[in-house]
Amino acid sequence: MRSKVVLRRLFRNNQARYGFAALILLVLLAYVGPYFGKYDWTNKDFMAFLSAPSADHWWGTTSIGQDLYAVALRGMQKSILIGLMVALISTGLAAIVGAFAGYFGGWVDRVLMWGVELLLVLPSFLLIAIVSPRLKSGNWLWFVVLLAAFGWMVTSRVVRSMTMSLREREYVQAALFMGIPRWKIIFRHIVPNMSSLLIIDATLNVSSAIIGEAALSFFGFGIQPPDVSLGTLIAAGSDNATGYPWLFAFPAGLLVLLVLSVNLIGDGLRDALDPGSNS
């Protein structure tokens, strides 16, 4: 019943509708759009270096003759995938660590919160910048792990506080008296009752991860050649943004639209899940 109410509130929210529409169009462009292009992202046209947008190359070409339309969509695919994976991992970590710390208390709480405090004071951007170049020959999934490892600590503290309140509820105490293992109680009764917070956190983490990946890739610490992302394309196009504006404008435009659509969905979800919302 509650899910129906939330969905009704969500689809009455203009921000959420616009965000979902924009995100669906961007995902379709990223994954279906390449099939309508004339070139693969790995192809090079040696007769068209830095050519302006035309009927043959819709978004122009790069300095090495790659079709920018194909390359930009490949970059958006990677950015979307990284954003989703980082969001799932970081929100999952926040839920597990915060719930276990808040439910068990004692030394478990102290150890887990000590780890959270340690990660909070570490300069995450600097650490990722130091470690990621050493993984150039490795799988890009390691980069996802690095981004996710530093994106869950604040939410875990909120989850811990909510868990300390939820563990005193009657249904949680009844489950404990029935002999249900505590870890099952956490996953069956504690975490599901924080779904609103976790859904909003995961949504916002998608845009944060996309921006973080773009920033790190801009400085050469993210996705490594020959693969591409929106961040690497923006970095490559920024040097020629005045003389060859399409190199910068198209990847940057996709990044702005992608992050904006996800943020609109996040705002809509927050309003829909908030009982005090007037939307």
mmCIF file of N, CA and C in Angstrom, residues 128-225:
data_model
loop_
_atom_site.group_PDB
_atom_site.id
_atom_site.type_symbol
_atom_site.label_atom_id
_atom_site.label_comp_id
_atom_site.label_asym_id
_atom_site.label_seq_id
_atom_site.Cartn_x
_atom_site.Cartn_y
_atom_site.Cartn_z
ATOM 1 N N ILE A 128 43.085 8.138 -4.006
ATOM 2 C CA ILE A 128 42.677 7.547 -5.283
ATOM 3 C C ILE A 128 43.634 7.965 -6.390
ATOM 4 N N ALA A 129 44.063 9.221 -6.354
ATOM 5 C CA ALA A 129 44.994 9.709 -7.367
ATOM 6 C C ALA A 129 46.331 8.991 -7.295
ATOM 7 N N ILE A 130 46.745 8.599 -6.079
ATOM 8 C CA ILE A 130 48.028 7.895 -5.923
ATOM 9 C C ILE A 130 47.900 6.442 -6.352
ATOM 10 N N VAL A 131 46.787 5.796 -5.977
ATOM 11 C CA VAL A 131 46.646 4.358 -6.204
ATOM 12 C C VAL A 131 46.232 4.042 -7.641
ATOM 13 N N SER A 132 45.304 4.823 -8.208
ATOM 14 C CA SER A 132 44.738 4.465 -9.503
ATOM 15 C C SER A 132 45.760 4.382 -10.638
ATOM 16 N N PRO A 133 46.781 5.248 -10.707
ATOM 17 C CA PRO A 133 47.750 5.073 -11.797
ATOM 18 C C PRO A 133 48.498 3.747 -11.735
ATOM 19 N N ARG A 134 48.607 3.178 -10.548
ATOM 20 C CA ARG A 134 49.277 1.886 -10.403
ATOM 21 C C ARG A 134 48.422 0.742 -10.926
ATOM 22 N N LEU A 135 47.139 1.058 -11.205
ATOM 23 C CA LEU A 135 46.220 0.038 -11.715
ATOM 24 C C LEU A 135 45.953 0.219 -13.198
ATOM 25 N N LYS A 136 46.817 0.967 -13.895
ATOM 26 C CA LYS A 136 46.591 1.242 -15.305
ATOM 27 C C LYS A 136 46.478 -0.026 -16.133
ATOM 28 N N SER A 137 47.281 -1.016 -15.779
ATOM 29 C CA SER A 137 47.243 -2.260 -16.539
ATOM 30 C C SER A 137 46.166 -3.219 -16.028
ATOM 31 N N GLY A 138 45.486 -2.828 -14.947
ATOM 32 C CA GLY A 138 44.464 -3.692 -14.381
ATOM 33 C C GLY A 138 43.092 -3.390 -14.918
ATOM 34 N N ASN A 139 42.115 -4.007 -14.295
ATOM 35 C CA ASN A 139 40.736 -3.834 -14.728
ATOM 36 C C ASN A 139 40.186 -2.528 -14.190
ATOM 37 N N TRP A 140 39.323 -1.853 -14.981
ATOM 38 C CA TRP A 140 38.741 -0.593 -14.532
ATOM 39 C C TRP A 140 37.814 -0.779 -13.328
ATOM 40 N N LEU A 141 37.438 -2.027 -13.039
ATOM 41 C CA LEU A 141 36.596 -2.275 -11.876
ATOM 42 C C LEU A 141 37.300 -1.895 -10.569
ATOM 43 N N TRP A 142 38.620 -1.935 -10.576
ATOM 44 C CA TRP A 142 39.356 -1.488 -9.391
ATOM 45 C C TRP A 142 39.095 -0.016 -9.118
ATOM 46 N N PHE A 143 38.927 0.758 -10.175
ATOM 47 C CA PHE A 143 38.620 2.175 -10.018
ATOM 48 C C PHE A 143 37.253 2.351 -9.361
ATOM 49 N N VAL A 144 36.293 1.495 -9.719
ATOM 50 C CA VAL A 144 34.976 1.514 -9.083
ATOM 51 C C VAL A 144 35.106 1.232 -7.585
ATOM 52 N N VAL A 145 35.925 0.240 -7.249
ATOM 53 C CA VAL A 145 36.130 -0.114 -5.843
ATOM 54 C C VAL A 145 36.726 1.063 -5.073
ATOM 55 N N LEU A 146 37.691 1.744 -5.686
ATOM 56 C CA LEU A 146 38.319 2.890 -5.023
ATOM 57 C C LEU A 146 37.314 4.005 -4.785
ATOM 58 N N LEU A 147 36.503 4.310 -5.780
ATOM 59 C CA LEU A 147 35.496 5.359 -5.606
ATOM 60 C C LEU A 147 34.471 4.974 -4.533
ATOM 61 N N ALA A 148 34.028 3.710 -4.555
ATOM 62 C CA ALA A 148 33.017 3.269 -3.597
ATOM 63 C C ALA A 148 33.562 3.223 -2.176
ATOM 64 N N ALA A 149 34.861 2.961 -2.025
ATOM 65 C CA ALA A 149 35.453 2.807 -0.702
ATOM 66 C C ALA A 149 35.425 4.096 0.107
ATOM 67 N N PHE A 150 35.284 5.234 -0.555
ATOM 68 C CA PHE A 150 35.311 6.511 0.156
ATOM 69 C C PHE A 150 33.989 7.273 0.039
ATOM 70 N N GLY A 151 32.902 6.581 -0.291
ATOM 71 C CA GLY A 151 31.644 7.284 -0.497
ATOM 72 C C GLY A 151 30.498 6.856 0.395
ATOM 73 N N TRP A 152 30.771 6.154 1.506
ATOM 74 C CA TRP A 152 29.688 5.578 2.291
ATOM 75 C C TRP A 152 29.706 5.960 3.772
ATOM 76 N N MET A 153 30.736 6.638 4.238
ATOM 77 C CA MET A 153 30.938 6.810 5.680
ATOM 78 C C MET A 153 29.884 7.688 6.353
ATOM 79 N N VAL A 154 29.551 8.821 5.739
ATOM 80 C CA VAL A 154 28.575 9.730 6.350
ATOM 81 C C VAL A 154 27.214 9.048 6.471
ATOM 82 N N THR A 155 26.798 8.356 5.402
ATOM 83 C CA THR A 155 25.503 7.653 5.445
ATOM 84 C C THR A 155 25.503 6.557 6.502
ATOM 85 N N SER A 156 26.629 5.894 6.692
ATOM 86 C CA SER A 156 26.683 4.824 7.695
ATOM 87 C C SER A 156 26.448 5.368 9.103
ATOM 88 N N ARG A 157 26.880 6.578 9.373
ATOM 89 C CA ARG A 157 26.629 7.180 10.686
ATOM 90 C C ARG A 157 25.142 7.461 10.872
ATOM 91 N N VAL A 158 24.476 7.902 9.799
ATOM 92 C CA VAL A 158 23.029 8.132 9.875
ATOM 93 C C VAL A 158 22.292 6.806 10.078
ATOM 94 N N VAL A 159 22.710 5.777 9.342
ATOM 95 C CA VAL A 159 22.096 4.451 9.485
ATOM 96 C C VAL A 159 22.290 3.932 10.900
ATOM 97 N N ARG A 160 23.460 4.143 11.469
ATOM 98 C CA ARG A 160 23.734 3.700 12.842
ATOM 99 C C ARG A 160 22.769 4.351 13.821
ATOM 100 N N SER A 161 22.554 5.647 13.687
ATOM 101 C CA SER A 161 21.643 6.356 14.593
ATOM 102 C C SER A 161 20.211 5.844 14.448
ATOM 103 N N MET A 162 19.776 5.610 13.220
ATOM 104 C CA MET A 162 18.425 5.105 13.002
ATOM 105 C C MET A 162 18.281 3.685 13.540
ATOM 106 N N THR A 163 19.325 2.878 13.398
ATOM 107 C CA THR A 163 19.281 1.497 13.890
ATOM 108 C C THR A 163 19.160 1.455 15.409
ATOM 109 N N MET A 164 19.847 2.357 16.086
ATOM 110 C CA MET A 164 19.777 2.390 17.551
ATOM 111 C C MET A 164 18.360 2.670 18.027
ATOM 112 N N SER A 165 17.590 3.388 17.226
ATOM 113 C CA SER A 165 16.181 3.624 17.557
ATOM 114 C C SER A 165 15.308 2.428 17.166
ATOM 115 N N LEU A 166 15.572 1.866 15.984
ATOM 116 C CA LEU A 166 14.743 0.764 15.495
ATOM 117 C C LEU A 166 14.909 -0.512 16.315
ATOM 118 N N ARG A 167 16.078 -0.724 16.897
ATOM 119 C CA ARG A 167 16.312 -1.979 17.624
ATOM 120 C C ARG A 167 15.459 -2.089 18.883
ATOM 121 N N GLU A 168 14.882 -0.992 19.323
ATOM 122 C CA GLU A 168 14.032 -1.021 20.513
ATOM 123 C C GLU A 168 12.562 -1.224 20.158
ATOM 124 N N ARG A 169 12.236 -1.291 18.877
ATOM 125 C CA ARG A 169 10.840 -1.461 18.484
ATOM 126 C C ARG A 169 10.339 -2.855 18.872
ATOM 127 N N GLU A 170 9.018 -2.948 19.030
ATOM 128 C CA GLU A 170 8.430 -4.192 19.518
ATOM 129 C C GLU A 170 8.663 -5.354 18.558
ATOM 130 N N TYR A 171 8.514 -5.118 17.274
ATOM 131 C CA TYR A 171 8.666 -6.227 16.324
ATOM 132 C C TYR A 171 10.107 -6.732 16.270
ATOM 133 N N VAL A 172 11.060 -5.867 16.521
ATOM 134 C CA VAL A 172 12.461 -6.303 16.552
ATOM 135 C C VAL A 172 12.722 -7.121 17.809
ATOM 136 N N GLN A 173 12.203 -6.651 18.943
ATOM 137 C CA GLN A 173 12.360 -7.401 20.191
ATOM 138 C C GLN A 173 11.659 -8.750 20.115
ATOM 139 N N ALA A 174 10.483 -8.786 19.482
ATOM 140 C CA ALA A 174 9.750 -10.050 19.343
ATOM 141 C C ALA A 174 10.535 -11.043 18.496
ATOM 142 N N ALA A 175 11.159 -10.573 17.420
ATOM 143 C CA ALA A 175 11.969 -11.453 16.578
ATOM 144 C C ALA A 175 13.156 -12.004 17.354
ATOM 145 N N LEU A 176 13.746 -11.174 18.213
ATOM 146 C CA LEU A 176 14.878 -11.631 19.026
ATOM 147 C C LEU A 176 14.438 -12.696 20.019
ATOM 148 N N PHE A 177 13.282 -12.501 20.668
ATOM 149 C CA PHE A 177 12.778 -13.480 21.638
ATOM 150 C C PHE A 177 12.379 -14.794 20.965
ATOM 151 N N MET A 178 12.041 -14.739 19.668
ATOM 152 C CA MET A 178 11.685 -15.952 18.935
ATOM 153 C C MET A 178 12.919 -16.748 18.505
ATOM 154 N N GLY A 179 14.088 -16.248 18.804
ATOM 155 C CA GLY A 179 15.321 -16.969 18.511
ATOM 156 C C GLY A 179 15.887 -16.732 17.126
ATOM 157 N N ILE A 180 15.375 -15.729 16.418
ATOM 158 C CA ILE A 180 15.921 -15.420 15.088
ATOM 159 C C ILE A 180 17.312 -14.826 15.253
ATOM 160 N N PRO A 181 18.293 -15.321 14.503
ATOM 161 C CA PRO A 181 19.658 -14.782 14.623
ATOM 162 C C PRO A 181 19.678 -13.278 14.388
ATOM 163 N N ARG A 182 20.583 -12.607 15.074
ATOM 164 C CA ARG A 182 20.613 -11.144 15.020
ATOM 165 C C ARG A 182 20.927 -10.631 13.618
ATOM 166 N N TRP A 183 21.785 -11.346 12.887
ATOM 167 C CA TRP A 183 22.115 -10.857 11.549
ATOM 168 C C TRP A 183 20.896 -10.932 10.627
ATOM 169 N N LYS A 184 20.030 -11.934 10.866
ATOM 170 C CA LYS A 184 18.794 -12.022 10.083
ATOM 171 C C LYS A 184 17.834 -10.898 10.457
ATOM 172 N N ILE A 185 17.794 -10.544 11.726
ATOM 173 C CA ILE A 185 16.940 -9.446 12.165
ATOM 174 C C ILE A 185 17.362 -8.154 11.479
ATOM 175 N N ILE A 186 18.666 -7.954 11.351
ATOM 176 C CA ILE A 186 19.178 -6.733 10.708
ATOM 177 C C ILE A 186 18.697 -6.651 9.267
ATOM 178 N N PHE A 187 18.820 -7.771 8.537
ATOM 179 C CA PHE A 187 18.475 -7.747 7.118
ATOM 180 C C PHE A 187 16.974 -7.856 6.866
ATOM 181 N N ARG A 188 16.227 -8.428 7.812
ATOM 182 C CA ARG A 188 14.783 -8.590 7.612
ATOM 183 C C ARG A 188 13.972 -7.422 8.162
ATOM 184 N N HIS A 189 14.424 -6.834 9.255
ATOM 185 C CA HIS A 189 13.605 -5.842 9.947
ATOM 186 C C HIS A 189 14.245 -4.462 10.057
ATOM 187 N N ILE A 190 15.554 -4.406 10.185
ATOM 188 C CA ILE A 190 16.210 -3.108 10.379
ATOM 189 C C ILE A 190 16.425 -2.399 9.043
ATOM 190 N N VAL A 191 17.177 -3.044 8.141
ATOM 191 C CA VAL A 191 17.510 -2.408 6.866
ATOM 192 C C VAL A 191 16.279 -2.081 6.027
ATOM 193 N N PRO A 192 15.279 -2.988 5.895
ATOM 194 C CA PRO A 192 14.093 -2.628 5.096
ATOM 195 C C PRO A 192 13.360 -1.396 5.612
ATOM 196 N N ASN A 193 13.409 -1.129 6.902
ATOM 197 C CA ASN A 193 12.728 0.031 7.455
ATOM 198 C C ASN A 193 13.501 1.330 7.231
ATOM 199 N N MET A 194 14.678 1.229 6.634
ATOM 200 C CA MET A 194 15.440 2.418 6.259
ATOM 201 C C MET A 194 15.526 2.546 4.744
ATOM 202 N N SER A 195 14.620 1.880 4.043
ATOM 203 C CA SER A 195 14.679 1.858 2.579
ATOM 204 C C SER A 195 14.574 3.255 1.975
ATOM 205 N N SER A 196 13.783 4.134 2.596
ATOM 206 C CA SER A 196 13.635 5.493 2.070
ATOM 207 C C SER A 196 14.977 6.205 2.032
ATOM 208 N N LEU A 197 15.678 6.167 3.148
ATOM 209 C CA LEU A 197 17.004 6.801 3.230
ATOM 210 C C LEU A 197 17.966 6.178 2.237
ATOM 211 N N LEU A 198 17.969 4.859 2.155
ATOM 212 C CA LEU A 198 18.947 4.170 1.311
ATOM 213 C C LEU A 198 18.667 4.398 -0.172
ATOM 214 N N ILE A 199 17.396 4.469 -0.557
ATOM 215 C CA ILE A 199 17.062 4.722 -1.961
ATOM 216 C C ILE A 199 17.523 6.118 -2.369
ATOM 217 N N ILE A 200 17.251 7.101 -1.510
ATOM 218 C CA ILE A 200 17.678 8.471 -1.808
ATOM 219 C C ILE A 200 19.198 8.553 -1.839
ATOM 220 N N ASP A 201 19.847 7.895 -0.890
ATOM 221 C CA ASP A 201 21.315 7.923 -0.848
ATOM 222 C C ASP A 201 21.910 7.293 -2.092
ATOM 223 N N ALA A 202 21.356 6.160 -2.534
ATOM 224 C CA ALA A 202 21.874 5.498 -3.727
ATOM 225 C C ALA A 202 21.702 6.382 -4.954
ATOM 226 N N THR A 203 20.545 7.055 -5.044
ATOM 227 C CA THR A 203 20.301 7.926 -6.194
ATOM 228 C C THR A 203 21.304 9.069 -6.239
ATOM 229 N N LEU A 204 21.522 9.702 -5.098
ATOM 230 C CA LEU A 204 22.471 10.820 -5.063
ATOM 231 C C LEU A 204 23.901 10.342 -5.256
ATOM 232 N N ASN A 205 24.190 9.117 -4.823
ATOM 233 C CA ASN A 205 25.539 8.575 -5.018
ATOM 234 C C ASN A 205 25.855 8.339 -6.487
ATOM 235 N N VAL A 206 24.826 8.087 -7.296
ATOM 236 C CA VAL A 206 25.060 7.905 -8.730
ATOM 237 C C VAL A 206 25.662 9.178 -9.320
ATOM 238 N N SER A 207 25.016 10.319 -9.046
ATOM 239 C CA SER A 207 25.533 11.575 -9.602
ATOM 240 C C SER A 207 26.879 11.937 -8.993
ATOM 241 N N SER A 208 27.065 11.670 -7.689
ATOM 242 C CA SER A 208 28.359 11.960 -7.055
ATOM 243 C C SER A 208 29.471 11.127 -7.675
ATOM 244 N N ALA A 209 29.181 9.847 -7.942
ATOM 245 C CA ALA A 209 30.184 8.974 -8.546
ATOM 246 C C ALA A 209 30.517 9.407 -9.966
ATOM 247 N N ILE A 210 29.507 9.824 -10.731
ATOM 248 C CA ILE A 210 29.753 10.273 -12.098
ATOM 249 C C ILE A 210 30.636 11.520 -12.097
ATOM 250 N N ILE A 211 30.327 12.453 -11.196
ATOM 251 C CA ILE A 211 31.145 13.663 -11.092
ATOM 252 C C ILE A 211 32.547 13.319 -10.613
ATOM 253 N N GLY A 212 32.650 12.432 -9.620
ATOM 254 C CA GLY A 212 33.968 12.033 -9.113
ATOM 255 C C GLY A 212 34.804 11.350 -10.169
ATOM 256 N N GLU A 213 34.184 10.459 -10.932
ATOM 257 C CA GLU A 213 34.912 9.791 -12.013
ATOM 258 C C GLU A 213 35.367 10.791 -13.061
ATOM 259 N N ALA A 214 34.482 11.736 -13.409
ATOM 260 C CA ALA A 214 34.839 12.742 -14.410
ATOM 261 C C ALA A 214 35.991 13.608 -13.926
ATOM 262 N N ALA A 215 35.960 13.998 -12.645
ATOM 263 C CA ALA A 215 37.023 14.845 -12.102
ATOM 264 C C ALA A 215 38.365 14.112 -12.087
ATOM 265 N N LEU A 216 38.351 12.873 -11.628
ATOM 266 C CA LEU A 216 39.599 12.105 -11.576
ATOM 267 C C LEU A 216 40.127 11.803 -12.976
ATOM 268 N N SER A 217 39.219 11.462 -13.884
ATOM 269 C CA SER A 217 39.640 11.190 -15.261
ATOM 270 C C SER A 217 40.154 12.456 -15.935
ATOM 271 N N PHE A 218 39.586 13.606 -15.571
ATOM 272 C CA PHE A 218 40.049 14.879 -16.128
ATOM 273 C C PHE A 218 41.520 15.107 -15.806
ATOM 274 N N PHE A 219 41.923 14.708 -14.601
ATOM 275 C CA PHE A 219 43.311 14.884 -14.186
ATOM 276 C C PHE A 219 44.182 13.674 -14.489
ATOM 277 N N GLY A 220 43.616 12.696 -15.207
ATOM 278 C CA GLY A 220 44.396 11.540 -15.629
ATOM 279 C C GLY A 220 44.475 10.409 -14.633
ATOM 280 N N PHE A 221 43.634 10.429 -13.592
ATOM 281 C CA PHE A 221 43.700 9.400 -12.555
ATOM 282 C C PHE A 221 42.545 8.404 -12.627
ATOM 283 N N GLY A 222 41.689 8.524 -13.625
ATOM 284 C CA GLY A 222 40.527 7.653 -13.691
ATOM 285 C C GLY A 222 40.641 6.591 -14.753
ATOM 286 N N ILE A 223 39.663 6.564 -15.666
ATOM 287 C CA ILE A 223 39.672 5.592 -16.759
ATOM 288 C C ILE A 223 40.908 5.830 -17.618
ATOM 289 N N GLN A 224 41.595 4.750 -17.936
ATOM 290 C CA GLN A 224 42.856 4.861 -18.656
ATOM 291 C C GLN A 224 42.699 4.441 -20.116
ATOM 292 N N PRO A 225 43.476 5.080 -21.015
ATOM 293 C CA PRO A 225 43.440 4.686 -22.435
ATOM 294 C C PRO A 225 43.774 3.208 -22.594
#
